[in-house]
């Protein structure tokens, strides 16, 4: 009873003290107690994380579910171990600063280099990449073993595979790289006057229904060195129905004020008289000019047998001959009679000695009898102004 009375007295004393204290101070004490209780609970939860452990499954079907639980627990443990260490600070948790000797995950020091050293480092890296690219290019270069195929245009091969492959193909074919067209066909410091050998080429336009018939539109003559001796447009004698501009390169304004056809024929006849005439399908040019020439003084590059064998064609085109023999591209778009005449002359000069030797040997054996000059018979396709008495034989 005495103890009970003592306890009651203490309670009364505590309550009287509380009443004596201000109300705000009592509330702050309560809050502090709650705060410290919560902090202790949090520490306990941190120290002992709740992980649901499951017993090993007895049924085979439960193995997959157990495996998922195991993976989740491993992930949670990894995330906790990978968290950076923190040190308590007045403003809250603060991450520890890495030490000076610490290295980054890539194995590089975090310490920054001076600007000069960084520039040198970037330069060295750039040089290394360039060297690597060069080495790769050297490794991937094709060899003669790789280029095993034949009859492929080196220009096409250069565009698809590369210049090295194109050079190998040119070496196989025995041709050189494409030079400048004019430099390949014309001797720059050559004689510009009339020579014993001349080359001729003509351009035609279409007349009549659908432009099926042809009349003369342009004539060009070059000398032995490819220098242009004669180049004139011809005024049409009939209404032109097809200018064939894509091939002939002739336009209405070119031949509107051209030279008269009879004048052109006389001038060309004077140039060809007594000379060796070179051309490609030359019979077409002489026919459109209504001129004839002795057979022994005609050199037709389309009919030369060694050229036919090279191209494997009985009627090789001038464009093909120039590509295979001269390695020069002509007639890529609109034709030029001057350039075509230069090309035929260059083909002739390459094999001139051999060609002339064959003709001399044939004359000695009597295989080729000399043909007398003759005139073309007048027909309906000839221009109205040109009659048979106007034809000029070439002796």
mmCIF file of N, CA and C in Angstrom, residues 101-162:
data_model
loop_
_atom_site.group_PDB
_atom_site.id
_atom_site.type_symbol
_atom_site.label_atom_id
_atom_site.label_comp_id
_atom_site.label_asym_id
_atom_site.label_seq_id
_atom_site.Cartn_x
_atom_site.Cartn_y
_atom_site.Cartn_z
ATOM 1 N N UNK A 101 44.639 7.939 -57.637
ATOM 2 C CA UNK A 101 45.161 6.796 -58.379
ATOM 3 C C UNK A 101 44.063 5.885 -58.920
ATOM 4 N N UNK A 102 42.791 6.228 -58.638
ATOM 5 C CA UNK A 102 41.692 5.376 -59.105
ATOM 6 C C UNK A 102 41.586 5.443 -60.618
ATOM 7 N N UNK A 103 41.165 4.335 -61.241
ATOM 8 C CA UNK A 103 41.047 4.249 -62.690
ATOM 9 C C UNK A 103 39.596 4.074 -63.081
ATOM 10 N N UNK A 104 39.274 4.558 -64.257
ATOM 11 C CA UNK A 104 37.919 4.444 -64.783
ATOM 12 C C UNK A 104 37.677 3.011 -65.232
ATOM 13 N N UNK A 105 36.414 2.623 -65.505
ATOM 14 C CA UNK A 105 36.148 1.261 -65.957
ATOM 15 C C UNK A 105 36.908 0.879 -67.208
ATOM 16 N N UNK A 106 37.189 1.866 -68.118
ATOM 17 C CA UNK A 106 37.925 1.565 -69.350
ATOM 18 C C UNK A 106 39.406 1.404 -69.101
ATOM 19 N N UNK A 107 39.864 1.626 -67.885
ATOM 20 C CA UNK A 107 41.278 1.473 -67.576
ATOM 21 C C UNK A 107 42.075 2.722 -67.825
ATOM 22 N N UNK A 108 41.418 3.867 -67.977
ATOM 23 C CA UNK A 108 42.105 5.123 -68.235
ATOM 24 C C UNK A 108 42.062 6.000 -66.998
ATOM 25 N N UNK A 109 43.074 6.802 -66.840
ATOM 26 C CA UNK A 109 43.118 7.707 -65.688
ATOM 27 C C UNK A 109 42.129 8.849 -65.884
ATOM 28 N N UNK A 110 41.477 9.227 -64.792
ATOM 29 C CA UNK A 110 40.494 10.312 -64.866
ATOM 30 C C UNK A 110 41.160 11.680 -64.881
ATOM 31 N N UNK A 111 42.437 11.695 -64.609
ATOM 32 C CA UNK A 111 43.139 12.975 -64.576
ATOM 33 C C UNK A 111 43.237 13.539 -65.992
ATOM 34 N N UNK A 112 42.895 14.803 -66.175
ATOM 35 C CA UNK A 112 42.931 15.436 -67.494
ATOM 36 C C UNK A 112 44.355 15.790 -67.874
ATOM 37 N N UNK A 113 44.665 15.568 -69.164
ATOM 38 C CA UNK A 113 45.997 15.902 -69.675
ATOM 39 C C UNK A 113 46.027 17.357 -70.100
ATOM 40 N N UNK A 114 47.229 17.942 -70.194
ATOM 41 C CA UNK A 114 47.319 19.314 -70.724
ATOM 42 C C UNK A 114 46.885 19.391 -72.178
ATOM 43 N N UNK A 115 46.564 20.620 -72.641
ATOM 44 C CA UNK A 115 46.009 20.810 -73.990
ATOM 45 C C UNK A 115 46.974 20.340 -75.063
ATOM 46 N N UNK A 116 48.275 20.640 -74.920
ATOM 47 C CA UNK A 116 49.267 20.264 -75.938
ATOM 48 C C UNK A 116 49.344 18.747 -76.092
ATOM 49 N N UNK A 117 49.339 18.026 -74.938
ATOM 50 C CA UNK A 117 49.424 16.567 -74.988
ATOM 51 C C UNK A 117 48.155 15.965 -75.599
ATOM 52 N N UNK A 118 46.989 16.594 -75.272
ATOM 53 C CA UNK A 118 45.748 16.089 -75.841
ATOM 54 C C UNK A 118 45.741 16.224 -77.365
ATOM 55 N N UNK A 119 46.228 17.351 -77.892
ATOM 56 C CA UNK A 119 46.299 17.554 -79.352
ATOM 57 C C UNK A 119 47.181 16.499 -79.993
ATOM 58 N N UNK A 120 48.343 16.251 -79.374
ATOM 59 C CA UNK A 120 49.246 15.244 -79.922
ATOM 60 C C UNK A 120 48.600 13.859 -79.909
ATOM 61 N N UNK A 121 47.859 13.592 -78.836
ATOM 62 C CA UNK A 121 47.187 12.303 -78.731
ATOM 63 C C UNK A 121 46.161 12.137 -79.848
ATOM 64 N N UNK A 122 45.367 13.220 -80.118
ATOM 65 C CA UNK A 122 44.377 13.153 -81.192
ATOM 66 C C UNK A 122 45.047 12.981 -82.550
ATOM 67 N N UNK A 123 46.170 13.678 -82.741
ATOM 68 C CA UNK A 123 46.903 13.554 -84.008
ATOM 69 C C UNK A 123 47.382 12.125 -84.209
ATOM 70 N N UNK A 124 47.950 11.550 -83.152
ATOM 71 C CA UNK A 124 48.466 10.187 -83.265
ATOM 72 C C UNK A 124 47.338 9.204 -83.563
ATOM 73 N N UNK A 125 46.172 9.427 -82.928
ATOM 74 C CA UNK A 125 45.034 8.555 -83.197
ATOM 75 C C UNK A 125 44.585 8.673 -84.647
ATOM 76 N N UNK A 126 44.563 9.911 -85.171
ATOM 77 C CA UNK A 126 44.188 10.124 -86.573
ATOM 78 C C UNK A 126 45.153 9.450 -87.529
ATOM 79 N N UNK A 127 46.462 9.570 -87.232
ATOM 80 C CA UNK A 127 47.460 8.921 -88.074
ATOM 81 C C UNK A 127 47.298 7.404 -88.051
ATOM 82 N N UNK A 128 46.978 6.876 -86.881
ATOM 83 C CA UNK A 128 46.796 5.430 -86.779
ATOM 84 C C UNK A 128 45.616 4.957 -87.613
ATOM 85 N N UNK A 129 44.511 5.723 -87.579
ATOM 86 C CA UNK A 129 43.340 5.335 -88.382
ATOM 87 C C UNK A 129 43.646 5.388 -89.869
ATOM 88 N N UNK A 130 44.398 6.417 -90.306
ATOM 89 C CA UNK A 130 44.783 6.524 -91.722
ATOM 90 C C UNK A 130 45.647 5.337 -92.130
ATOM 91 N N UNK A 131 46.598 4.974 -91.255
ATOM 92 C CA UNK A 131 47.458 3.831 -91.545
ATOM 93 C C UNK A 131 46.647 2.543 -91.664
ATOM 94 N N UNK A 132 45.658 2.394 -90.763
ATOM 95 C CA UNK A 132 44.815 1.209 -90.812
ATOM 96 C C UNK A 132 44.049 1.130 -92.118
ATOM 97 N N UNK A 133 43.497 2.297 -92.556
ATOM 98 C CA UNK A 133 42.758 2.329 -93.813
ATOM 99 C C UNK A 133 43.650 1.985 -94.993
ATOM 100 N N UNK A 134 44.881 2.510 -94.973
ATOM 101 C CA UNK A 134 45.826 2.202 -96.053
ATOM 102 C C UNK A 134 46.139 0.713 -96.088
ATOM 103 N N UNK A 135 46.357 0.139 -94.903
ATOM 104 C CA UNK A 135 46.642 -1.289 -94.836
ATOM 105 C C UNK A 135 45.472 -2.115 -95.364
ATOM 106 N N UNK A 136 44.248 -1.695 -95.001
ATOM 107 C CA UNK A 136 43.071 -2.398 -95.496
ATOM 108 C C UNK A 136 42.966 -2.299 -97.012
ATOM 109 N N UNK A 137 43.260 -1.095 -97.543
ATOM 110 C CA UNK A 137 43.202 -0.902 -98.995
ATOM 111 C C UNK A 137 44.237 -1.781 -99.694
ATOM 112 N N UNK A 138 45.445 -1.864 -99.092
ATOM 113 C CA UNK A 138 46.478 -2.711 -99.678
ATOM 114 C C UNK A 138 46.079 -4.176 -99.647
ATOM 115 N N UNK A 139 45.408 -4.551 -98.603
ATOM 116 C CA UNK A 139 45.006 -5.951 -98.475
ATOM 117 C C UNK A 139 43.946 -6.304 -99.503
ATOM 118 N N UNK A 140 42.986 -5.378 -99.733
ATOM 119 C CA UNK A 140 41.861 -5.662 -100.624
ATOM 120 C C UNK A 140 42.156 -5.382 -102.099
ATOM 121 N N UNK A 141 43.374 -5.020 -102.458
ATOM 122 C CA UNK A 141 43.695 -4.767 -103.861
ATOM 123 C C UNK A 141 43.609 -6.065 -104.659
ATOM 124 N N UNK A 142 42.917 -6.032 -105.828
ATOM 125 C CA UNK A 142 42.814 -7.257 -106.618
ATOM 126 C C UNK A 142 44.128 -7.582 -107.324
ATOM 127 N N UNK A 143 44.322 -8.849 -107.613
ATOM 128 C CA UNK A 143 45.506 -9.326 -108.322
ATOM 129 C C UNK A 143 45.081 -9.909 -109.670
ATOM 130 N N UNK A 144 46.065 -10.324 -110.449
ATOM 131 C CA UNK A 144 45.767 -10.905 -111.758
ATOM 132 C C UNK A 144 44.979 -12.202 -111.628
ATOM 133 N N UNK A 145 45.182 -12.896 -110.512
ATOM 134 C CA UNK A 145 44.429 -14.145 -110.295
ATOM 135 C C UNK A 145 42.944 -13.842 -110.107
ATOM 136 N N UNK A 146 42.644 -12.714 -109.432
ATOM 137 C CA UNK A 146 41.244 -12.345 -109.205
ATOM 138 C C UNK A 146 40.544 -11.956 -110.507
ATOM 139 N N UNK A 147 41.271 -11.271 -111.405
ATOM 140 C CA UNK A 147 40.678 -10.845 -112.689
ATOM 141 C C UNK A 147 40.921 -11.966 -113.694
ATOM 142 N N UNK A 148 40.128 -12.999 -113.601
ATOM 143 C CA UNK A 148 40.302 -14.172 -114.472
ATOM 144 C C UNK A 148 39.459 -14.092 -115.738
ATOM 145 N N UNK A 149 38.467 -13.162 -115.786
ATOM 146 C CA UNK A 149 37.552 -13.090 -116.919
ATOM 147 C C UNK A 149 38.143 -12.216 -118.032
ATOM 148 N N UNK A 150 37.594 -12.347 -119.230
ATOM 149 C CA UNK A 150 38.048 -11.609 -120.418
ATOM 150 C C UNK A 150 36.874 -10.850 -121.035
ATOM 151 N N UNK A 151 37.229 -10.034 -122.060
ATOM 152 C CA UNK A 151 36.223 -9.307 -122.857
ATOM 153 C C UNK A 151 35.324 -8.427 -121.995
ATOM 154 N N UNK A 152 35.928 -7.708 -121.036
ATOM 155 C CA UNK A 152 35.194 -6.745 -120.212
ATOM 156 C C UNK A 152 35.809 -5.364 -120.438
ATOM 157 N N UNK A 153 34.965 -4.369 -120.636
ATOM 158 C CA UNK A 153 35.454 -3.011 -120.863
ATOM 159 C C UNK A 153 36.176 -2.509 -119.615
ATOM 160 N N UNK A 154 37.460 -2.092 -119.736
ATOM 161 C CA UNK A 154 38.181 -1.597 -118.555
ATOM 162 C C UNK A 154 37.524 -0.408 -117.885
ATOM 163 N N UNK A 155 36.822 0.436 -118.673
ATOM 164 C CA UNK A 155 36.148 1.594 -118.090
ATOM 165 C C UNK A 155 35.005 1.155 -117.169
ATOM 166 N N UNK A 156 34.258 0.129 -117.608
ATOM 167 C CA UNK A 156 33.182 -0.404 -116.763
ATOM 168 C C UNK A 156 33.757 -1.064 -115.517
ATOM 169 N N UNK A 157 34.874 -1.747 -115.683
ATOM 170 C CA UNK A 157 35.517 -2.421 -114.555
ATOM 171 C C UNK A 157 36.037 -1.403 -113.545
ATOM 172 N N UNK A 158 36.549 -0.270 -114.024
ATOM 173 C CA UNK A 158 37.037 0.779 -113.128
ATOM 174 C C UNK A 158 35.901 1.396 -112.330
ATOM 175 N N UNK A 159 34.734 1.539 -112.949
ATOM 176 C CA UNK A 159 33.591 2.137 -112.257
ATOM 177 C C UNK A 159 33.014 1.205 -111.195
ATOM 178 N N UNK A 160 33.092 -0.108 -111.424
ATOM 179 C CA UNK A 160 32.474 -1.057 -110.487
ATOM 180 C C UNK A 160 33.457 -1.582 -109.448
ATOM 181 N N UNK A 161 34.628 -2.034 -109.899
ATOM 182 C CA UNK A 161 35.593 -2.676 -108.987
ATOM 183 C C UNK A 161 36.631 -1.688 -108.484
ATOM 184 N N UNK A 162 37.252 -0.918 -109.421
ATOM 185 C CA UNK A 162 38.280 0.026 -109.011
ATOM 186 C C UNK A 162 39.345 0.187 -110.075
#
